[in-house]
Amino acid sequence: MAVQMLYQLELGQSPIDQILAAFDPEDFHAEAEEADGSPPAKPRGTTAEALRYAEKLVRGTRERGDEVDALIREHAENWRLERMPTIDRNILRLALYEMLYEDNVPNVVIVDEAIELAKRFGSENSSRFVNGLLDGVLKSRALERGAVEGS
């Protein structure tokens, strides 16, 4: 849901409150099921809880957008952020926001979910691109922590 909202925000240039007010989780689940014939992953808890969590992620991703985009630019070799497919860019933004600012989901789960979203909604090469960039960020962050801890 959060990726779809971010995508709508970027393409539609609508205010975030308007996107959130108009978002229908039931339609989202029905559309996702129609897209490839397989049922979408059901959110944990209630749909209302899932929607609240998606809203939290969307607001956080937008609030930290400059920091997250800078990180994408730093790790996207031979790619300008503005030239990336919109869906890939927003999957990366969401995943990096979660990795950096949400501590309730392990990074490996965030990366796996981002790859699955890229496979489902992106192009043929999206999942490899998303995986490579997120893996690069994780490795660089681990090296940075190691350098700081080893000092």
CSV table of N, CA and C in Angstrom, one decimal:
chain,number,residue,atom,x,y,z
A,1,MET,N,0.8,-1.2,0.0
A,1,MET,CA,0.0,0.0,0.0
A,1,MET,C,0.9,1.2,0.0
A,2,ALA,N,1.9,1.2,0.8
A,2,ALA,CA,2.8,2.4,0.9
A,2,ALA,C,3.4,2.7,-0.4
A,3,VAL,N,3.9,1.7,-1.2
A,3,VAL,CA,4.5,2.0,-2.5
A,3,VAL,C,3.5,2.6,-3.4
A,4,GLN,N,2.3,2.0,-3.4
A,4,GLN,CA,1.3,2.6,-4.3
A,4,GLN,C,1.0,4.0,-4.0
A,5,MET,N,0.9,4.3,-2.7
A,5,MET,CA,0.7,5.7,-2.3
A,5,MET,C,1.8,6.6,-2.7
A,6,LEU,N,3.0,6.2,-2.5
A,6,LEU,CA,4.2,7.0,-2.9
A,6,LEU,C,4.2,7.2,-4.4
A,7,TYR,N,3.8,6.2,-5.1
A,7,TYR,CA,3.8,6.3,-6.6
A,7,TYR,C,2.7,7.3,-7.0
A,8,GLN,N,1.5,7.3,-6.4
A,8,GLN,CA,0.5,8.2,-6.7
A,8,GLN,C,0.9,9.6,-6.3
A,9,LEU,N,1.6,9.8,-5.2
A,9,LEU,CA,2.0,11.1,-4.8
A,9,LEU,C,3.0,11.7,-5.8
A,10,GLU,N,3.9,10.9,-6.3
A,10,GLU,CA,4.8,11.4,-7.2
A,10,GLU,C,4.2,11.7,-8.6
A,11,LEU,N,3.4,10.9,-9.1
A,11,LEU,CA,2.8,11.1,-10.4
A,11,LEU,C,1.7,12.1,-10.4
A,12,GLY,N,0.9,12.0,-9.4
A,12,GLY,CA,-0.3,12.9,-9.3
A,12,GLY,C,-0.1,14.3,-8.7
A,13,GLN,N,1.0,14.4,-8.0
A,13,GLN,CA,1.3,15.7,-7.3
A,13,GLN,C,0.2,16.1,-6.4
A,14,SER,N,-0.6,15.2,-5.9
A,14,SER,CA,-1.7,15.5,-5.0
A,14,SER,C,-1.1,15.6,-3.6
A,15,PRO,N,-1.8,16.4,-2.8
A,15,PRO,CA,-1.4,16.5,-1.4
A,15,PRO,C,-1.5,15.1,-0.7
A,16,ILE,N,-0.6,14.8,0.2
A,16,ILE,CA,-0.5,13.5,0.9
A,16,ILE,C,-1.9,13.2,1.6
A,17,ASP,N,-2.5,14.2,2.2
A,17,ASP,CA,-3.8,13.9,2.9
A,17,ASP,C,-4.9,13.5,1.9
A,18,GLN,N,-4.8,14.1,0.7
A,18,GLN,CA,-5.8,13.7,-0.3
A,18,GLN,C,-5.6,12.2,-0.7
A,19,ILE,N,-4.4,11.9,-1.0
A,19,ILE,CA,-4.1,10.5,-1.4
A,19,ILE,C,-4.5,9.5,-0.3
A,20,LEU,N,-4.2,9.8,1.0
A,20,LEU,CA,-4.5,8.9,2.1
A,20,LEU,C,-6.0,8.8,2.3
A,21,ALA,N,-6.7,9.9,2.1
A,21,ALA,CA,-8.2,9.9,2.3
A,21,ALA,C,-8.9,9.1,1.2
A,22,ALA,N,-8.3,9.1,0.0
A,22,ALA,CA,-8.9,8.4,-1.1
A,22,ALA,C,-8.5,7.0,-1.3
A,23,PHE,N,-7.5,6.6,-0.5
A,23,PHE,CA,-7.0,5.2,-0.7
A,23,PHE,C,-7.9,4.2,-0.1
A,24,ASP,N,-8.2,3.2,-0.9
A,24,ASP,CA,-9.1,2.1,-0.4
A,24,ASP,C,-8.4,0.8,-0.4
A,25,PRO,N,-8.1,0.3,0.8
A,25,PRO,CA,-7.3,-0.9,0.9
A,25,PRO,C,-8.0,-2.1,0.3
A,26,GLU,N,-9.3,-2.2,0.3
A,26,GLU,CA,-10.0,-3.3,-0.3
A,26,GLU,C,-9.8,-3.3,-1.8
A,27,ASP,N,-9.9,-2.1,-2.4
A,27,ASP,CA,-9.6,-2.0,-3.9
A,27,ASP,C,-8.1,-2.4,-4.2
A,28,PHE,N,-7.3,-2.0,-3.3
A,28,PHE,CA,-5.8,-2.3,-3.4
A,28,PHE,C,-5.6,-3.8,-3.5
A,29,HIS,N,-6.3,-4.6,-2.5
A,29,HIS,CA,-6.1,-6.0,-2.5
A,29,HIS,C,-6.7,-6.7,-3.7
A,30,ALA,N,-7.9,-6.2,-4.2
A,30,ALA,CA,-8.5,-6.7,-5.4
A,30,ALA,C,-7.7,-6.5,-6.6
A,31,GLU,N,-7.1,-5.3,-6.8
A,31,GLU,CA,-6.3,-5.0,-7.9
A,31,GLU,C,-5.0,-5.8,-7.9
A,32,ALA,N,-4.4,-6.0,-6.8
A,32,ALA,CA,-3.2,-6.7,-6.7
A,32,ALA,C,-3.4,-8.2,-7.1
A,33,GLU,N,-4.6,-8.7,-6.7
A,33,GLU,CA,-4.9,-10.1,-7.0
A,33,GLU,C,-5.1,-10.3,-8.5
A,34,GLU,N,-5.8,-9.3,-9.1
A,34,GLU,CA,-6.1,-9.3,-10.5
A,34,GLU,C,-4.8,-9.2,-11.4
A,35,ALA,N,-3.8,-8.5,-10.8
A,35,ALA,CA,-2.6,-8.2,-11.6
A,35,ALA,C,-1.9,-9.5,-12.1
A,36,ASP,N,-1.8,-10.5,-11.2
A,36,ASP,CA,-1.1,-11.7,-11.7
A,36,ASP,C,-1.8,-13.0,-11.3
A,37,GLY,N,-3.0,-12.9,-10.8
A,37,GLY,CA,-3.8,-14.0,-10.5
A,37,GLY,C,-3.5,-14.6,-9.1
A,38,SER,N,-2.5,-14.2,-8.4
A,38,SER,CA,-2.2,-14.8,-7.1
A,38,SER,C,-2.6,-13.8,-6.1
A,39,PRO,N,-3.1,-14.3,-4.9
A,39,PRO,CA,-3.6,-13.3,-3.9
A,39,PRO,C,-2.4,-12.6,-3.3
A,40,PRO,N,-2.6,-11.3,-3.1
A,40,PRO,CA,-1.5,-10.5,-2.4
A,40,PRO,C,-1.3,-10.9,-1.0
A,41,ALA,N,-0.1,-10.6,-0.5
A,41,ALA,CA,0.2,-10.9,0.9
A,41,ALA,C,-0.8,-10.2,1.7
A,42,LYS,N,-1.4,-10.8,2.6
A,42,LYS,CA,-2.4,-10.2,3.5
A,42,LYS,C,-1.6,-9.4,4.6
A,43,PRO,N,-2.0,-8.2,4.9
A,43,PRO,CA,-1.3,-7.5,6.0
A,43,PRO,C,-1.5,-8.1,7.3
A,44,ARG,N,-0.5,-8.0,8.2
A,44,ARG,CA,-0.7,-8.5,9.5
A,44,ARG,C,-1.7,-7.6,10.3
A,45,GLY,N,-2.5,-8.2,11.1
A,45,GLY,CA,-3.5,-7.4,11.8
A,45,GLY,C,-4.6,-7.0,10.9
A,46,THR,N,-5.3,-6.0,11.3
A,46,THR,CA,-6.5,-5.6,10.5
A,46,THR,C,-6.0,-4.7,9.4
A,47,THR,N,-7.0,-4.5,8.4
A,47,THR,CA,-6.7,-3.6,7.3
A,47,THR,C,-6.5,-2.2,7.8
A,48,ALA,N,-7.2,-1.8,8.8
A,48,ALA,CA,-7.1,-0.5,9.4
A,48,ALA,C,-5.7,-0.3,9.9
A,49,GLU,N,-5.2,-1.3,10.6
A,49,GLU,CA,-3.8,-1.2,11.2
A,49,GLU,C,-2.8,-1.1,10.0
A,50,ALA,N,-3.0,-2.0,9.0
A,50,ALA,CA,-2.1,-1.9,7.9
A,50,ALA,C,-2.1,-0.6,7.2
A,51,LEU,N,-3.2,0.0,7.1
A,51,LEU,CA,-3.4,1.3,6.4
A,51,LEU,C,-2.7,2.4,7.3
A,52,ARG,N,-2.8,2.3,8.6
A,52,ARG,CA,-2.1,3.2,9.5
A,52,ARG,C,-0.6,3.1,9.4
A,53,TYR,N,-0.1,1.8,9.3
A,53,TYR,CA,1.3,1.6,9.1
A,53,TYR,C,1.8,2.1,7.8
A,54,ALA,N,1.0,1.9,6.7
A,54,ALA,CA,1.4,2.4,5.4
A,54,ALA,C,1.5,3.9,5.4
A,55,GLU,N,0.5,4.6,6.1
A,55,GLU,CA,0.5,6.0,6.2
A,55,GLU,C,1.8,6.5,7.0
A,56,LYS,N,2.1,5.8,8.0
A,56,LYS,CA,3.3,6.2,8.8
A,56,LYS,C,4.6,6.1,7.9
A,57,LEU,N,4.6,5.0,7.1
A,57,LEU,CA,5.8,4.8,6.2
A,57,LEU,C,5.8,5.9,5.1
A,58,VAL,N,4.7,6.2,4.6
A,58,VAL,CA,4.6,7.2,3.5
A,58,VAL,C,5.0,8.6,4.0
A,59,ARG,N,4.4,9.0,5.2
A,59,ARG,CA,4.8,10.3,5.7
A,59,ARG,C,6.2,10.3,6.1
A,60,GLY,N,6.8,9.3,6.7
A,60,GLY,CA,8.2,9.2,7.0
A,60,GLY,C,9.1,9.3,5.8
A,61,THR,N,8.7,8.6,4.8
A,61,THR,CA,9.5,8.5,3.5
A,61,THR,C,9.5,9.9,2.9
A,62,ARG,N,8.4,10.6,2.9
A,62,ARG,CA,8.3,11.9,2.4
A,62,ARG,C,9.1,12.9,3.2
A,63,GLU,N,9.0,12.8,4.5
A,63,GLU,CA,9.7,13.8,5.4
A,63,GLU,C,11.2,13.6,5.3
A,64,ARG,N,11.7,12.4,5.1
A,64,ARG,CA,13.1,12.1,5.0
A,64,ARG,C,13.6,12.0,3.6
A,65,GLY,N,12.7,12.5,2.7
A,65,GLY,CA,13.0,12.3,1.2
A,65,GLY,C,14.4,12.8,0.8
A,66,ASP,N,14.8,13.9,1.2
A,66,ASP,CA,16.1,14.4,0.8
A,66,ASP,C,17.2,13.5,1.2
A,67,GLU,N,17.2,13.1,2.4
A,67,GLU,CA,18.2,12.2,3.0
A,67,GLU,C,18.2,10.8,2.2
A,68,VAL,N,17.0,10.3,2.0
A,68,VAL,CA,16.9,9.0,1.3
A,68,VAL,C,17.3,9.1,-0.1
A,69,ASP,N,16.9,10.2,-0.8
A,69,ASP,CA,17.3,10.4,-2.2
A,69,ASP,C,18.8,10.6,-2.3
A,70,ALA,N,19.4,11.2,-1.4
A,70,ALA,CA,20.9,11.4,-1.4
A,70,ALA,C,21.6,10.1,-1.3
A,71,LEU,N,21.1,9.2,-0.5
A,71,LEU,CA,21.6,7.8,-0.3
A,71,LEU,C,21.5,7.0,-1.6
A,72,ILE,N,20.3,7.2,-2.3
A,72,ILE,CA,20.1,6.5,-3.5
A,72,ILE,C,21.1,7.0,-4.6
A,73,ARG,N,21.2,8.3,-4.7
A,73,ARG,CA,22.2,8.9,-5.6
A,73,ARG,C,23.6,8.4,-5.4
A,74,GLU,N,24.0,8.3,-4.1
A,74,GLU,CA,25.3,7.9,-3.7
A,74,GLU,C,25.6,6.4,-4.2
A,75,HIS,N,24.6,5.6,-4.2
A,75,HIS,CA,24.8,4.2,-4.5
A,75,HIS,C,24.3,3.7,-5.9
A,76,ALA,N,23.7,4.6,-6.6
A,76,ALA,CA,23.2,4.3,-7.9
A,76,ALA,C,24.2,4.6,-9.0
A,77,GLU,N,25.1,3.6,-9.2
A,77,GLU,CA,26.1,3.8,-10.2
A,77,GLU,C,25.5,3.9,-11.6
A,78,ASN,N,25.9,5.0,-12.3
A,78,ASN,CA,25.5,5.2,-13.7
A,78,ASN,C,24.0,5.4,-13.8
A,79,TRP,N,23.3,5.8,-12.8
A,79,TRP,CA,21.9,6.1,-12.8
A,79,TRP,C,21.6,7.4,-12.1
A,80,ARG,N,20.9,8.3,-12.8
A,80,ARG,CA,20.4,9.5,-12.1
A,80,ARG,C,19.1,9.2,-11.5
A,81,LEU,N,18.8,9.6,-10.4
A,81,LEU,CA,17.6,9.4,-9.6
A,81,LEU,C,16.4,9.7,-10.5
A,82,GLU,N,16.4,10.8,-11.2
A,82,GLU,CA,15.3,11.3,-12.0
A,82,GLU,C,15.1,10.4,-13.2
A,83,ARG,N,16.0,9.6,-13.6
A,83,ARG,CA,15.9,8.8,-14.8
A,83,ARG,C,15.5,7.4,-14.4
A,84,MET,N,15.4,7.0,-13.2
A,84,MET,CA,15.0,5.7,-12.7
A,84,MET,C,13.5,5.6,-13.0
A,85,PRO,N,13.0,4.4,-13.3
A,85,PRO,CA,11.6,4.2,-13.3
A,85,PRO,C,10.9,4.6,-12.0
A,86,THR,N,9.8,5.2,-12.1
A,86,THR,CA,9.1,5.8,-10.9
A,86,THR,C,8.9,4.7,-9.9
A,87,ILE,N,8.4,3.5,-10.3
A,87,ILE,CA,8.1,2.5,-9.3
A,87,ILE,C,9.4,2.0,-8.6
A,88,ASP,N,10.5,1.9,-9.3
A,88,ASP,CA,11.8,1.5,-8.7
A,88,ASP,C,12.2,2.5,-7.7
A,89,ARG,N,12.2,3.8,-8.1
A,89,ARG,CA,12.6,4.9,-7.3
A,89,ARG,C,11.8,4.9,-6.0
A,90,ASN,N,10.5,4.6,-6.0
A,90,ASN,CA,9.7,4.7,-4.8
A,90,ASN,C,9.8,3.4,-4.0
A,91,ILE,N,10.1,2.3,-4.6
A,91,ILE,CA,10.4,1.1,-3.8
A,91,ILE,C,11.7,1.3,-3.0
A,92,LEU,N,12.7,1.9,-3.7
A,92,LEU,CA,14.0,2.1,-3.0
A,92,LEU,C,13.8,3.2,-1.9
A,93,ARG,N,13.0,4.2,-2.1
A,93,ARG,CA,12.8,5.2,-1.1
A,93,ARG,C,12.2,4.6,0.1
A,94,LEU,N,11.1,3.8,-0.1
A,94,LEU,CA,10.4,3.2,1.0
A,94,LEU,C,11.3,2.2,1.8
A,95,ALA,N,12.1,1.4,1.1
A,95,ALA,CA,12.9,0.4,1.7
A,95,ALA,C,14.0,1.1,2.5
A,96,LEU,N,14.6,2.1,1.9
A,96,LEU,CA,15.7,2.8,2.6
A,96,LEU,C,15.2,3.6,3.9
A,97,TYR,N,14.0,4.2,3.7
A,97,TYR,CA,13.4,4.8,4.9
A,97,TYR,C,13.2,3.8,6.0
A,98,GLU,N,12.7,2.7,5.7
A,98,GLU,CA,12.4,1.6,6.7
A,98,GLU,C,13.8,1.2,7.3
A,99,MET,N,14.8,1.0,6.5
A,99,MET,CA,16.1,0.5,7.0
A,99,MET,C,16.7,1.5,7.9
A,100,LEU,N,16.6,2.8,7.6
A,100,LEU,CA,17.2,3.8,8.4
A,100,LEU,C,16.5,4.3,9.6
A,101,TYR,N,15.1,4.3,9.5
A,101,TYR,CA,14.4,5.0,10.5
A,101,TYR,C,13.3,4.1,11.3
A,102,GLU,N,13.1,2.9,10.8
A,102,GLU,CA,12.2,2.0,11.5
A,102,GLU,C,13.0,0.8,12.0
A,103,ASP,N,12.8,0.6,13.3
A,103,ASP,CA,13.6,-0.6,13.8
A,103,ASP,C,12.8,-1.8,14.1
A,104,ASN,N,11.6,-1.8,13.7
A,104,ASN,CA,10.7,-3.0,14.0
A,104,ASN,C,10.7,-4.1,12.9
A,105,VAL,N,11.4,-3.9,11.8
A,105,VAL,CA,11.5,-4.9,10.8
A,105,VAL,C,13.0,-5.1,10.4
A,106,PRO,N,13.5,-6.3,10.5
A,106,PRO,CA,14.9,-6.6,10.1
A,106,PRO,C,15.2,-6.2,8.7
A,107,ASN,N,16.4,-5.7,8.5
A,107,ASN,CA,16.8,-5.3,7.1
A,107,ASN,C,16.6,-6.4,6.1
A,108,VAL,N,16.9,-7.6,6.4
A,108,VAL,CA,16.8,-8.7,5.4
A,108,VAL,C,15.3,-8.8,5.0
A,109,VAL,N,14.4,-8.6,5.8
A,109,VAL,CA,13.0,-8.7,5.5
A,109,VAL,C,12.6,-7.5,4.6
A,110,ILE,N,13.1,-6.3,4.9
A,110,ILE,CA,12.9,-5.1,4.1
A,110,ILE,C,13.4,-5.3,2.7
A,111,VAL,N,14.6,-5.8,2.6
A,111,VAL,CA,15.2,-6.1,1.2
A,111,VAL,C,14.4,-7.1,0.5
A,112,ASP,N,14.0,-8.2,1.1
A,112,ASP,CA,13.2,-9.2,0.5
A,112,ASP,C,11.9,-8.7,0.0
A,113,GLU,N,11.2,-7.9,0.8
A,113,GLU,CA,9.9,-7.3,0.4
A,113,GLU,C,10.1,-6.3,-0.8
A,114,ALA,N,11.2,-5.5,-0.7
A,114,ALA,CA,11.5,-4.6,-1.8
A,114,ALA,C,11.7,-5.3,-3.1
A,115,ILE,N,12.4,-6.4,-3.1
A,115,ILE,CA,12.7,-7.3,-4.3
A,115,ILE,C,11.4,-7.8,-4.8
A,116,GLU,N,10.5,-8.3,-3.9
A,116,GLU,CA,9.2,-8.8,-4.3
A,116,GLU,C,8.3,-7.8,-5.0
A,117,LEU,N,8.4,-6.6,-4.4
A,117,LEU,CA,7.6,-5.5,-5.0
A,117,LEU,C,8.1,-5.1,-6.4
A,118,ALA,N,9.4,-5.1,-6.5
A,118,ALA,CA,10.1,-4.8,-7.8
A,118,ALA,C,9.7,-5.9,-8.8
A,119,LYS,N,9.7,-7.1,-8.4
A,119,LYS,CA,9.3,-8.2,-9.3
A,119,LYS,C,7.8,-8.0,-9.8
A,120,ARG,N,7.0,-7.7,-8.8
A,120,ARG,CA,5.6,-7.6,-9.1
A,120,ARG,C,5.2,-6.4,-9.9
A,121,PHE,N,5.8,-5.3,-9.6
A,121,PHE,CA,5.3,-4.0,-10.2
A,121,PHE,C,6.3,-3.3,-11.1
A,122,GLY,N,7.6,-3.8,-11.1
A,122,GLY,CA,8.6,-3.1,-11.9
A,122,GLY,C,8.8,-3.8,-13.2
A,123,SER,N,9.9,-3.5,-13.8
A,123,SER,CA,10.3,-4.1,-15.1
A,123,SER,C,11.0,-5.4,-14.9
A,124,GLU,N,11.4,-6.0,-16.0
A,124,GLU,CA,12.1,-7.2,-16.0
A,124,GLU,C,13.4,-7.2,-15.1
A,125,ASN,N,14.1,-6.0,-15.1
A,125,ASN,CA,15.4,-5.8,-14.4
A,125,ASN,C,15.2,-5.1,-13.1
A,126,SER,N,14.0,-4.8,-12.7
A,126,SER,CA,13.8,-4.0,-11.5
A,126,SER,C,14.3,-4.7,-10.2
A,127,SER,N,14.0,-6.0,-10.1
A,127,SER,CA,14.4,-6.7,-8.9
A,127,SER,C,15.9,-6.8,-8.7
A,128,ARG,N,16.6,-7.0,-9.8
A,128,ARG,CA,18.1,-7.0,-9.7
A,128,ARG,C,18.6,-5.6,-9.3
A,129,PHE,N,18.1,-4.6,-9.9
A,129,PHE,CA,18.5,-3.3,-9.6
A,129,PHE,C,18.3,-2.9,-8.2
A,130,VAL,N,17.1,-3.1,-7.7
A,130,VAL,CA,16.7,-2.9,-6.3
A,130,VAL,C,17.6,-3.7,-5.3
A,131,ASN,N,17.7,-4.9,-5.6
A,131,ASN,CA,18.6,-5.8,-4.8
A,131,ASN,C,20.0,-5.3,-4.7
A,132,GLY,N,20.6,-4.9,-5.9
A,132,GLY,CA,21.9,-4.5,-5.9
A,132,GLY,C,22.2,-3.2,-5.1
A,133,LEU,N,21.2,-2.2,-5.3
A,133,LEU,CA,21.4,-1.0,-4.6
A,133,LEU,C,21.2,-1.1,-3.1
A,134,LEU,N,20.2,-1.8,-2.7
A,134,LEU,CA,20.0,-2.0,-1.3
A,134,LEU,C,21.1,-2.8,-0.6
A,135,ASP,N,21.6,-3.8,-1.3
A,135,ASP,CA,22.8,-4.6,-0.8
A,135,ASP,C,24.0,-3.7,-0.7
A,136,GLY,N,24.2,-2.8,-1.7
A,136,GLY,CA,25.3,-1.9,-1.6
A,136,GLY,C,25.2,-0.9,-0.4
A,137,VAL,N,24.0,-0.5,-0.1
A,137,VAL,CA,23.8,0.4,1.0
A,137,VAL,C,24.1,-0.4,2.3
A,138,LEU,N,23.6,-1.6,2.4
A,138,LEU,CA,23.8,-2.4,3.6
A,138,LEU,C,25.3,-2.6,3.9
A,139,LYS,N,26.0,-3.0,2.8
A,139,LYS,CA,27.4,-3.2,3.0
A,139,LYS,C,28.2,-2.0,3.4
A,140,SER,N,27.8,-0.9,2.8
A,140,SER,CA,28.5,0.4,3.1
A,140,SER,C,28.2,0.8,4.5
A,141,ARG,N,27.0,0.6,5.0
A,141,ARG,CA,26.6,1.0,6.3
A,141,ARG,C,27.4,0.0,7.3
A,142,ALA,N,27.5,-1.2,7.0
A,142,ALA,CA,28.2,-2.2,7.9
A,142,ALA,C,29.7,-1.8,7.9
A,143,LEU,N,30.3,-1.4,6.8
A,143,LEU,CA,31.7,-1.0,6.8
A,143,LEU,C,31.8,0.3,7.6
A,144,GLU,N,30.9,1.3,7.5
A,144,GLU,CA,31.0,2.5,8.3
A,144,GLU,C,30.9,2.2,9.8
A,145,ARG,N,30.0,1.3,10.2
A,145,ARG,CA,29.9,1.0,11.6
A,145,ARG,C,31.1,0.3,12.1
A,146,GLY,N,31.7,-0.6,11.3
A,146,GLY,CA,32.9,-1.3,11.6
A,146,GLY,C,34.1,-0.3,11.8
A,147,ALA,N,34.1,0.7,10.9
A,147,ALA,CA,35.2,1.7,11.0
A,147,ALA,C,35.1,2.5,12.3
A,148,VAL,N,33.8,2.8,12.6
A,148,VAL,CA,33.6,3.6,13.8
A,148,VAL,C,33.9,2.8,15.0
A,149,GLU,N,33.4,1.6,15.0
A,149,GLU,CA,33.6,0.7,16.2
A,149,GLU,C,35.0,0.3,16.4
A,150,GLY,N,35.8,0.2,15.3
A,150,GLY,CA,37.2,-0.2,15.4
A,150,GLY,C,38.1,0.9,15.7
A,151,SER,N,37.6,2.1,15.7
A,151,SER,CA,38.4,3.3,16.0
A,151,SER,C,38.8,3.4,17.4
